[in-house]
C-alpha cells in the first residue's frame, strides 16, 4: 500500500511540473513584442548600428523631426523588414522603424582650458507596424529610451528629467488619435494593448527629455504608409 501511494504521489508531482511548464511556455516576456505568438522584438543595439551606418531594408522618405539646444545633433534612421515563418494574410508585411538622435554635450577640460571634452545623450525610438495592402496599417508596439554618457570632467552621468512620450495615429479625413505616457526610467515599452488602433495610415512616436535641467531633446519616428 505504501509503495502504491508513493507511486501515485510521484506521478502527481510529475504531472504538476508538466502542467506548470505548459501553462508558462507561451507567456509573453515583459518588454517583448509578440505577434501571433512570435517574438519579433529587434535588438536595439544592432538597429542603432544599422541606422548610423545607413543600413535599411526599406528606403522611405525621411519623416524624422527633432529639436534640441544643440547645433551638432546627429540624426539617423533605419527600417527593418521582419520575416515570419508563417505567411501573413493579404500580402501584409511587418516592419520596425527606428530613429536615433545623438546630442553632444561639451565641457571644458580642467587640465587644459583650450580643450573641450564631448559626451553625449542618445535618444532612440522604434515603432513596430504591420503594412497591409493599401494605406490601412496596424500598430504592433513601440519602445525607446535615452542612453547618457558619463561626463569626463565630473565622472557623473547627466541628469535626465521630464521624460515624455506621445503616440499618434493618423488617418485621412479623420481626427488624429493621441495618447501620452510618462516614465521615470531611461527605457520604455508600449504594447499594442496600451494603444490598440488599427487600419490607420501612419503611427508617430515622439519622445522628449530634459538634460541637466537646461537642454531639451525631442525625437520623432514615424511608420511608413507607402512601402
XYZ file of N, CA and C in Angstrom:
681
model
N 0.830 -1.204 0.000
C 0.000 0.000 0.000
C 0.863 1.252 0.000
N 1.942 1.226 0.812
C 2.829 2.389 0.884
C 3.503 2.613 -0.465
N 3.916 1.479 -1.129
C 4.542 1.622 -2.444
C 3.563 2.224 -3.454
N 2.310 1.825 -3.383
C 1.291 2.350 -4.296
C 1.084 3.849 -4.091
N 0.998 4.260 -2.811
C 0.818 5.680 -2.510
C 2.017 6.500 -2.972
N 3.218 5.938 -2.784
C 4.430 6.641 -3.211
C 4.433 6.817 -4.725
N 4.002 5.753 -5.457
C 3.951 5.832 -6.901
C 2.951 6.876 -7.362
N 1.775 6.899 -6.735
C 0.746 7.891 -7.080
C 1.264 9.290 -6.827
N 1.952 9.493 -5.714
C 2.499 10.807 -5.369
C 3.529 11.261 -6.396
N 4.410 10.333 -6.810
C 5.424 10.673 -7.806
C 4.779 11.087 -9.129
N 3.758 10.326 -9.557
C 3.060 10.646 -10.798
C 2.394 12.016 -10.702
N 1.776 12.297 -9.544
C 1.104 13.585 -9.355
C 2.092 14.737 -9.421
N 3.279 14.551 -8.820
C 4.306 15.599 -8.850
C 4.783 15.848 -10.267
N 5.030 14.762 -11.014
C 5.476 14.902 -12.388
C 4.426 15.599 -13.247
N 3.148 15.269 -13.037
C 2.082 15.903 -13.802
C 1.980 17.375 -13.473
N 2.197 17.729 -12.187
C 2.123 19.140 -11.801
C 3.233 19.927 -12.466
N 4.437 19.356 -12.583
C 5.535 20.020 -13.268
C 5.189 20.221 -14.742
N 4.578 19.232 -15.360
C 4.216 19.310 -16.770
C 3.177 20.402 -17.000
N 2.195 20.468 -16.112
C 1.148 21.476 -16.248
C 1.730 22.871 -16.106
N 2.621 23.090 -15.150
C 3.232 24.402 -14.948
C 4.033 24.813 -16.176
N 4.821 23.881 -16.716
C 5.634 24.193 -17.888
C 4.754 24.546 -19.072
N 3.663 23.817 -19.250
C 2.764 24.073 -20.370
C 2.077 25.413 -20.205
N 1.705 25.752 -18.959
C 0.975 26.990 -18.708
C 1.841 28.212 -18.935
N 3.143 28.112 -18.730
C 4.011 29.279 -18.847
C 4.794 29.313 -20.152
N 4.682 28.279 -20.958
C 5.505 28.171 -22.163
C 5.241 29.309 -23.142
N 3.979 29.748 -23.274
C 3.628 30.742 -24.267
C 3.334 32.106 -23.649
N 3.765 32.318 -22.407
C 3.560 33.613 -21.766
C 4.537 34.628 -22.346
N 4.064 35.743 -22.915
C 4.974 36.740 -23.477
C 5.881 37.328 -22.415
N 7.146 37.548 -22.753
C 8.089 38.149 -21.836
C 7.834 39.642 -21.746
N 8.058 40.201 -20.562
C 7.865 41.630 -20.378
C 8.807 42.412 -21.288
N 8.264 43.436 -21.937
C 9.080 44.258 -22.809
C 9.313 43.678 -24.189
N 8.649 42.584 -24.532
C 8.816 41.962 -25.843
C 7.607 42.281 -26.726
N 7.809 42.268 -28.030
C 6.724 42.479 -28.979
C 6.357 41.121 -29.568
N 5.177 40.636 -29.227
C 4.719 39.311 -29.640
C 3.571 39.473 -30.635
N 3.701 38.886 -31.819
C 2.658 38.944 -32.832
C 2.311 37.524 -33.241
N 1.065 37.145 -33.024
C 0.604 35.793 -33.364
C 1.501 34.728 -32.745
N 1.935 34.964 -31.508
C 2.763 34.000 -30.804
C 4.232 34.034 -31.169
N 4.636 34.960 -32.050
C 6.026 35.051 -32.492
C 6.666 36.307 -31.913
N 7.854 36.158 -31.333
C 8.593 37.286 -30.775
C 9.320 38.007 -31.919
N 8.915 39.249 -32.200
C 9.535 40.000 -33.295
C 10.388 41.153 -32.763
N 10.721 41.137 -31.475
C 11.477 42.225 -30.861
C 12.854 42.367 -31.500
N 13.206 43.591 -31.879
C 14.506 43.833 -32.501
C 15.575 44.021 -31.416
N 16.834 43.878 -31.813
C 17.974 44.174 -30.944
C 18.308 45.649 -31.145
N 18.045 46.495 -30.163
C 18.181 47.931 -30.352
C 19.623 48.331 -30.645
N 20.593 47.657 -30.044
C 21.994 47.990 -30.323
C 22.314 47.750 -31.804
N 21.788 46.664 -32.350
C 22.010 46.373 -33.765
C 21.310 47.406 -34.645
N 20.105 47.830 -34.231
C 19.376 48.812 -35.032
C 20.061 50.174 -34.989
N 20.620 50.546 -33.852
C 21.369 51.800 -33.766
C 22.583 51.747 -34.688
N 23.272 50.610 -34.696
C 24.423 50.427 -35.590
C 23.982 50.545 -37.051
N 22.891 49.878 -37.402
C 22.391 49.940 -38.775
C 22.038 51.370 -39.165
N 21.358 52.064 -38.260
C 20.947 53.438 -38.554
C 22.151 54.333 -38.784
N 23.150 54.240 -37.907
C 24.327 55.099 -38.014
C 25.137 54.805 -39.277
N 25.022 53.589 -39.782
C 25.796 53.200 -40.956
C 24.955 53.176 -42.241
N 23.763 53.751 -42.172
C 22.943 53.882 -43.364
C 22.397 52.584 -43.907
N 22.238 51.578 -43.041
C 21.720 50.278 -43.469
C 20.216 50.227 -43.207
N 19.437 49.960 -44.232
C 17.994 49.865 -44.072
C 17.436 48.879 -45.087
N 16.354 48.218 -44.719
C 15.713 47.278 -45.642
C 14.728 47.979 -46.569
N 14.292 49.153 -46.185
C 13.309 49.896 -46.969
C 13.740 51.350 -47.027
N 13.838 51.894 -48.232
C 14.134 53.312 -48.400
C 12.821 54.088 -48.369
N 12.627 54.819 -47.287
C 11.419 55.621 -47.150
C 11.818 57.082 -47.061
N 10.943 57.990 -47.482
C 11.231 59.412 -47.300
C 11.475 59.707 -45.832
N 12.421 60.606 -45.553
C 12.733 60.943 -44.169
C 11.530 61.595 -43.512
N 11.060 60.985 -42.445
C 9.907 61.516 -41.730
C 10.275 61.789 -40.278
N 11.574 61.998 -40.030
C 12.047 62.278 -38.682
C 12.156 63.774 -38.479
N 11.717 64.239 -37.348
C 11.968 65.622 -36.968
C 12.456 65.619 -35.532
N 13.385 66.491 -35.255
C 13.937 66.580 -33.915
C 14.088 68.043 -33.541
N 14.216 68.310 -32.278
C 14.550 69.654 -31.833
C 15.394 69.531 -30.584
N 16.369 70.411 -30.457
C 17.226 70.404 -29.286
C 17.944 71.735 -29.201
N 18.733 71.897 -28.162
C 19.525 73.109 -27.990
C 20.919 72.957 -28.575
N 21.163 71.869 -29.297
C 22.480 71.612 -29.863
C 22.445 71.771 -31.377
N 23.454 72.482 -31.922
C 23.545 72.634 -33.367
C 24.215 71.430 -34.024
N 24.840 70.578 -33.233
C 25.608 69.448 -33.772
C 24.868 68.125 -33.612
N 23.578 68.174 -33.487
C 22.800 66.958 -33.293
C 22.930 66.042 -34.502
N 23.149 64.751 -34.240
C 23.280 63.751 -35.298
C 22.009 62.905 -35.324
N 21.435 62.722 -36.504
C 20.155 62.045 -36.638
C 20.260 60.910 -37.639
N 19.724 59.745 -37.270
C 19.820 58.549 -38.112
C 18.479 57.808 -38.090
N 18.251 56.973 -39.115
C 17.044 56.156 -39.139
C 17.284 54.870 -39.911
N 16.505 53.855 -39.591
C 16.545 52.586 -40.318
C 15.198 51.893 -40.182
N 14.854 51.098 -41.170
C 13.643 50.284 -41.119
C 14.011 48.842 -41.395
N 13.615 47.968 -40.487
C 13.894 46.535 -40.646
C 12.630 45.820 -41.120
N 12.783 45.035 -42.174
C 11.709 44.176 -42.652
C 11.766 42.878 -41.876
N 10.718 42.575 -41.137
C 10.719 41.426 -40.240
C 10.112 40.217 -40.945
N 10.903 39.172 -41.052
C 10.441 37.948 -41.698
C 9.729 37.056 -40.688
N 8.715 36.371 -41.135
C 7.977 35.436 -40.294
C 7.856 34.103 -41.015
N 7.918 33.025 -40.232
C 7.798 31.694 -40.817
C 6.395 31.454 -41.363
N 5.407 32.064 -40.712
C 4.012 31.896 -41.118
C 3.627 33.021 -42.075
N 3.150 32.700 -43.278
C 2.740 33.739 -44.229
C 1.623 34.609 -43.652
N 1.667 35.890 -43.955
C 0.660 36.827 -43.478
C -0.457 36.966 -44.511
N -1.624 37.314 -44.007
C -2.780 37.468 -44.891
C -2.680 38.762 -45.699
N -3.271 38.746 -46.884
C -3.430 39.948 -47.708
C -2.106 40.640 -48.030
N -1.055 39.862 -48.196
C 0.249 40.425 -48.568
C 0.772 41.423 -47.539
N 0.408 41.256 -46.284
C 0.882 42.156 -45.228
C 2.350 41.889 -44.930
N 3.028 42.900 -44.387
C 4.437 42.788 -44.032
C 4.672 43.517 -42.714
N 5.522 42.941 -41.847
C 5.852 43.553 -40.565
C 7.140 44.358 -40.689
N 7.152 45.523 -40.028
C 8.323 46.394 -40.043
C 8.602 46.927 -38.642
N 9.859 47.275 -38.419
C 10.257 48.024 -37.222
C 11.083 49.210 -37.699
N 10.575 50.421 -37.498
C 11.277 51.636 -37.902
C 11.893 52.277 -36.667
N 13.191 52.532 -36.727
C 13.937 53.062 -35.584
C 14.618 54.373 -35.962
N 14.479 55.371 -35.116
C 15.197 56.634 -35.280
C 16.115 56.839 -34.088
N 17.254 57.489 -34.346
C 18.284 57.706 -33.321
C 18.755 59.154 -33.413
N 18.847 59.830 -32.272
C 19.396 61.188 -32.215
C 20.521 61.198 -31.183
N 21.698 61.641 -31.602
C 22.860 61.725 -30.714
C 23.143 63.202 -30.445
N 22.985 63.608 -29.189
C 23.163 65.010 -28.814
C 24.483 65.180 -28.073
N 25.462 65.900 -28.671
C 26.736 66.099 -27.982
C 26.626 67.176 -26.912
N 27.259 66.929 -25.778
C 27.353 67.901 -24.693
C 28.829 68.184 -24.465
N 29.182 69.433 -24.301
C 30.589 69.816 -24.182
C 30.899 70.302 -22.777
N 32.132 70.032 -22.348
C 32.618 70.544 -21.067
C 34.106 70.819 -21.186
N 34.564 71.841 -20.494
C 35.970 72.208 -20.577
C 36.834 71.249 -19.778
N 37.972 70.893 -20.338
C 38.946 70.052 -19.647
C 39.620 70.874 -18.561
N 39.578 70.380 -17.329
C 40.138 71.130 -16.210
C 41.649 71.300 -16.322
N 42.320 70.392 -17.031
C 43.773 70.472 -17.149
C 44.211 71.353 -18.315
N 43.305 71.604 -19.222
C 43.656 72.407 -20.390
C 42.420 73.205 -20.789
N 42.446 74.491 -20.504
C 41.264 75.315 -20.736
C 40.946 75.484 -22.217
N 41.907 75.160 -23.092
C 41.669 75.263 -24.529
C 41.076 73.977 -25.103
N 40.972 72.956 -24.278
C 40.470 71.667 -24.743
C 39.034 71.466 -24.271
N 38.253 70.843 -25.110
C 36.854 70.566 -24.774
C 36.603 69.069 -24.883
N 36.036 68.517 -23.844
C 35.624 67.117 -23.872
C 34.156 67.043 -24.285
N 33.845 66.049 -25.099
C 32.458 65.861 -25.518
C 31.920 64.541 -24.966
N 30.706 64.596 -24.480
C 29.977 63.373 -24.152
C 28.578 63.536 -24.740
N 27.785 62.492 -24.696
C 26.548 62.504 -25.466
C 25.367 61.954 -24.675
N 24.184 62.342 -25.121
C 22.950 61.657 -24.743
C 22.321 61.165 -26.044
N 22.080 59.872 -26.111
C 21.486 59.270 -27.300
C 20.023 58.938 -27.038
N 19.136 59.489 -27.852
C 17.713 59.155 -27.793
C 17.396 58.205 -28.937
N 16.593 57.186 -28.658
C 16.225 56.232 -29.707
C 14.778 55.807 -29.518
N 14.133 55.495 -30.611
C 12.742 55.059 -30.550
C 12.412 54.152 -31.716
N 11.537 53.190 -31.482
C 11.141 52.216 -32.506
C 9.624 52.095 -32.554
N 9.083 52.085 -33.756
C 7.663 51.801 -33.978
C 7.556 50.488 -34.744
N 6.818 49.543 -34.179
C 6.540 48.274 -34.852
C 5.169 48.395 -35.526
N 5.091 47.994 -36.798
C 3.830 48.163 -37.513
C 3.663 47.118 -38.602
N 2.404 46.859 -38.910
C 2.059 45.928 -39.984
C 1.589 46.734 -41.182
N 2.246 46.526 -42.303
C 1.895 47.218 -43.538
C 0.920 46.338 -44.315
N -0.347 46.675 -44.255
C -1.356 45.957 -45.018
C -1.426 46.511 -46.435
N -2.096 45.793 -47.304
C -2.268 46.254 -48.670
C -3.024 47.579 -48.659
N -2.459 48.584 -49.287
C -3.070 49.908 -49.250
C -2.460 50.755 -48.148
N -3.247 51.647 -47.577
C -2.724 52.572 -46.557
C -3.311 52.306 -45.173
N -3.983 51.193 -44.996
C -4.545 50.847 -43.687
C -3.568 49.943 -42.947
N -2.760 50.532 -42.085
C -1.722 49.796 -41.370
C -2.116 49.585 -39.907
N -1.425 48.646 -39.252
C -1.736 48.300 -37.869
C -0.562 48.616 -36.954
N -0.861 49.130 -35.773
C 0.158 49.372 -34.747
C 0.408 48.069 -33.986
N 1.686 47.716 -33.788
C 2.046 46.479 -33.095
C 2.756 46.722 -31.769
N 3.350 47.895 -31.597
C 4.062 48.189 -30.356
C 5.089 49.280 -30.587
N 5.668 49.765 -29.506
C 6.703 50.797 -29.599
C 7.639 50.654 -28.405
N 8.852 51.138 -28.580
C 9.828 51.105 -27.494
C 10.852 52.205 -27.741
N 11.655 52.478 -26.726
C 12.677 53.506 -26.883
C 13.367 53.804 -25.573
N 14.118 54.901 -25.591
C 14.811 55.279 -24.369
C 15.865 56.333 -24.600
N 16.676 56.541 -23.576
C 17.738 57.533 -23.596
C 18.983 56.914 -22.957
N 20.126 57.076 -23.628
C 21.380 56.492 -23.159
C 22.378 57.617 -22.901
N 22.611 58.001 -21.628
C 23.533 59.098 -21.326
C 24.967 58.617 -21.124
N 25.934 59.386 -21.637
C 27.350 59.132 -21.406
C 27.800 59.803 -20.107
N 28.917 59.320 -19.577
C 29.497 59.919 -18.374
C 30.254 61.195 -18.729
N 30.026 62.248 -17.960
C 30.758 63.495 -18.141
C 32.224 63.256 -17.781
N 33.171 63.452 -18.718
C 34.580 63.158 -18.432
C 35.185 64.089 -17.382
N 34.591 65.256 -17.168
C 35.115 66.181 -16.171
C 34.704 65.796 -14.755
N 33.437 65.395 -14.618
C 32.898 65.128 -13.279
C 32.811 63.647 -12.953
N 32.875 62.797 -13.983
C 32.698 61.366 -13.752
C 31.261 60.983 -13.459
N 30.329 61.914 -13.704
C 28.924 61.660 -13.410
C 28.107 61.653 -14.696
N 26.962 60.990 -14.641
C 26.044 60.989 -15.762
C 25.226 62.267 -15.756
N 24.854 62.786 -16.924
C 23.932 63.921 -16.949
C 22.592 63.525 -16.345
N 21.921 64.478 -15.751
C 20.638 64.217 -15.095
C 19.521 64.350 -16.126
N 18.767 63.294 -16.319
C 17.637 63.299 -17.236
C 16.343 63.432 -16.448
N 15.449 64.281 -16.922
C 14.184 64.500 -16.223
C 13.094 64.843 -17.229
N 11.875 64.937 -16.733
C 10.724 65.338 -17.548
C 10.607 64.494 -18.819
N 10.751 63.193 -18.671
C 10.623 62.282 -19.821
C 9.158 62.203 -20.240
N 8.912 62.432 -21.504
C 7.545 62.419 -22.020
C 7.491 61.607 -23.310
N 6.392 60.890 -23.486
C 6.211 60.017 -24.645
C 4.824 60.271 -25.221
N 4.753 60.393 -26.528
C 3.464 60.575 -27.194
C 3.338 59.599 -28.353
N 2.176 58.982 -28.476
C 1.858 58.148 -29.634
C 0.685 58.775 -30.366
N 0.811 58.816 -31.690
C -0.220 59.446 -32.519
C -0.555 58.522 -33.686
N -1.832 58.330 -33.920
C -2.294 57.564 -35.072
C -3.070 58.497 -35.992
N -2.776 58.447 -37.289
C -3.400 59.360 -38.241
C -4.094 58.584 -39.350
N -5.188 59.162 -39.825
C -5.928 58.607 -40.948
C -6.500 59.768 -41.748
N -6.636 59.573 -43.054
C -7.169 60.632 -43.893
C -8.579 61.014 -43.450
N -8.817 62.309 -43.427
C -10.147 62.879 -43.184
C -10.707 62.509 -41.816
N -9.850 62.117 -40.877
C -10.304 61.863 -39.514
C -9.362 62.553 -38.544
N -9.821 62.804 -37.360
C -9.009 63.456 -36.346
C -7.961 62.495 -35.809
N -6.738 62.997 -35.615
C -5.664 62.158 -35.085
C -6.012 61.640 -33.699
N -5.577 60.410 -33.426
C -5.725 59.830 -32.090
C -4.391 59.983 -31.371
N -4.401 60.618 -30.207
C -3.172 60.923 -29.476
C -3.279 60.403 -28.050
N -2.214 59.751 -27.594
C -2.151 59.281 -26.215
C -0.768 59.581 -25.655
N -0.733 60.103 -24.419
C 0.522 60.489 -23.782
C 0.895 59.525 -22.658
N 2.202 59.328 -22.507
C 2.744 58.456 -21.469
C 3.891 59.183 -20.772
N 4.149 58.819 -19.529
C 5.307 59.345 -18.808
C 6.072 58.182 -18.182
N 7.349 58.394 -17.926
C 8.171 57.374 -17.289
C 9.282 58.046 -16.503
N 9.772 57.385 -15.499
C 10.928 57.872 -14.737
C 12.174 57.056 -15.069
N 12.038 56.095 -15.994
C 13.148 55.234 -16.367
C 13.745 55.698 -17.698
N 14.921 55.169 -18.011
C 15.585 55.527 -19.265
C 15.210 54.618 -20.417
N 14.334 53.649 -20.181
C 13.814 52.807 -21.249
C 12.313 52.661 -21.064
N 11.616 52.382 -22.170
C 10.166 52.194 -22.079
C 9.704 51.269 -23.192
N 8.571 50.628 -22.965
C 7.905 49.807 -23.967
C 6.418 50.109 -23.900
N 5.785 50.174 -25.042
C 4.335 50.388 -25.118
C 3.749 49.255 -25.940
N 2.886 48.495 -25.336
C 2.305 47.333 -26.002
C 1.104 47.744 -26.849
N 0.682 46.840 -27.703
C -0.489 47.095 -28.534
C -1.728 47.311 -27.683
N -1.819 46.612 -26.552
C -2.993 46.765 -25.695
C -3.087 48.164 -25.095
N -1.961 48.874 -25.017
C -1.961 50.239 -24.489
C -2.300 51.272 -25.562
N -2.210 50.868 -26.823
C -2.527 51.775 -27.931
C -3.083 50.923 -29.065
N -4.293 50.454 -28.874
C -4.873 49.433 -29.742
C -5.677 50.079 -30.874
N -4.940 50.586 -31.876
C -5.587 51.233 -33.013
C -5.035 50.644 -34.306
N -5.947 50.168 -35.146
C -5.575 49.556 -36.409
C -6.190 50.336 -37.570
N -5.791 49.933 -38.770
C -6.324 50.499 -40.015
C -6.109 52.006 -40.096
N -4.910 52.436 -39.684
C -4.523 53.839 -39.790
C -3.396 53.963 -40.811
N -3.197 55.158 -41.359
C -2.178 55.281 -42.411
C -0.792 55.548 -41.858
N -0.682 56.062 -40.612
C 0.652 56.225 -40.028
C 0.569 56.279 -38.515
N 1.696 55.904 -37.873
C 1.834 55.945 -36.417
C 3.116 56.704 -36.091
N 3.018 57.648 -35.168
C 4.145 58.523 -34.837
C 4.462 58.409 -33.354
N 5.725 58.121 -33.062
C 6.226 58.094 -31.682
C 7.096 59.332 -31.485
N 6.780 60.127 -30.463
C 7.561 61.318 -30.141
C 8.001 61.240 -28.691
N 9.293 61.461 -28.439
C 9.808 61.456 -27.074
C 10.488 62.786 -26.774
N 10.403 63.199 -25.529
C 11.050 64.413 -25.054
C 11.762 64.119 -23.745
N 12.917 64.764 -23.558
C 13.641 64.626 -22.300
C 14.375 65.933 -22.019
N 14.528 66.258 -20.749
C 15.273 67.440 -20.322
C 16.596 66.971 -19.733
N 17.693 67.555 -20.218
C 19.033 67.139 -19.814
C 19.654 68.204 -18.928
N 20.019 67.822 -17.700
C 20.634 68.738 -16.733
C 19.814 70.016 -16.557
N 18.502 69.877 -16.655
C 17.552 70.970 -16.407
C 17.644 72.105 -17.414
N 18.467 71.958 -18.454
C 18.639 73.065 -19.403
C 18.478 72.647 -20.855
N 19.010 71.501 -21.244
C 18.990 71.069 -22.645
C 17.773 70.191 -22.929
N 17.042 70.539 -23.955
C 15.878 69.762 -24.339
C 16.205 68.925 -25.582
N 15.748 67.691 -25.577
C 15.964 66.799 -26.717
C 14.639 66.127 -27.075
N 14.227 66.313 -28.320
C 12.966 65.756 -28.811
C 13.260 64.881 -30.015
N 12.701 63.665 -30.018
C 12.888 62.716 -31.117
C 11.528 62.285 -31.644
N 11.437 62.129 -32.956
C 10.182 61.716 -33.583
C 10.476 60.638 -34.604
N 9.726 59.541 -34.553
C 9.873 58.471 -35.533
C 8.489 58.082 -36.017
N 8.367 57.890 -37.331
C 7.065 57.641 -37.942
C 7.103 56.399 -38.817
N 6.038 55.627 -38.737
C 5.918 54.471 -39.627
C 5.683 54.970 -41.052
N 5.967 54.111 -42.014
C 5.712 54.461 -43.404
C 4.264 54.158 -43.768
N 3.812 54.721 -44.869
C 2.477 54.368 -45.340
C 2.473 53.981 -46.813
N 3.600 54.191 -47.499
C 3.739 53.667 -48.867
C 5.063 52.914 -48.924
N 5.034 51.606 -48.943
C 6.263 50.814 -48.987
C 6.215 49.826 -50.140
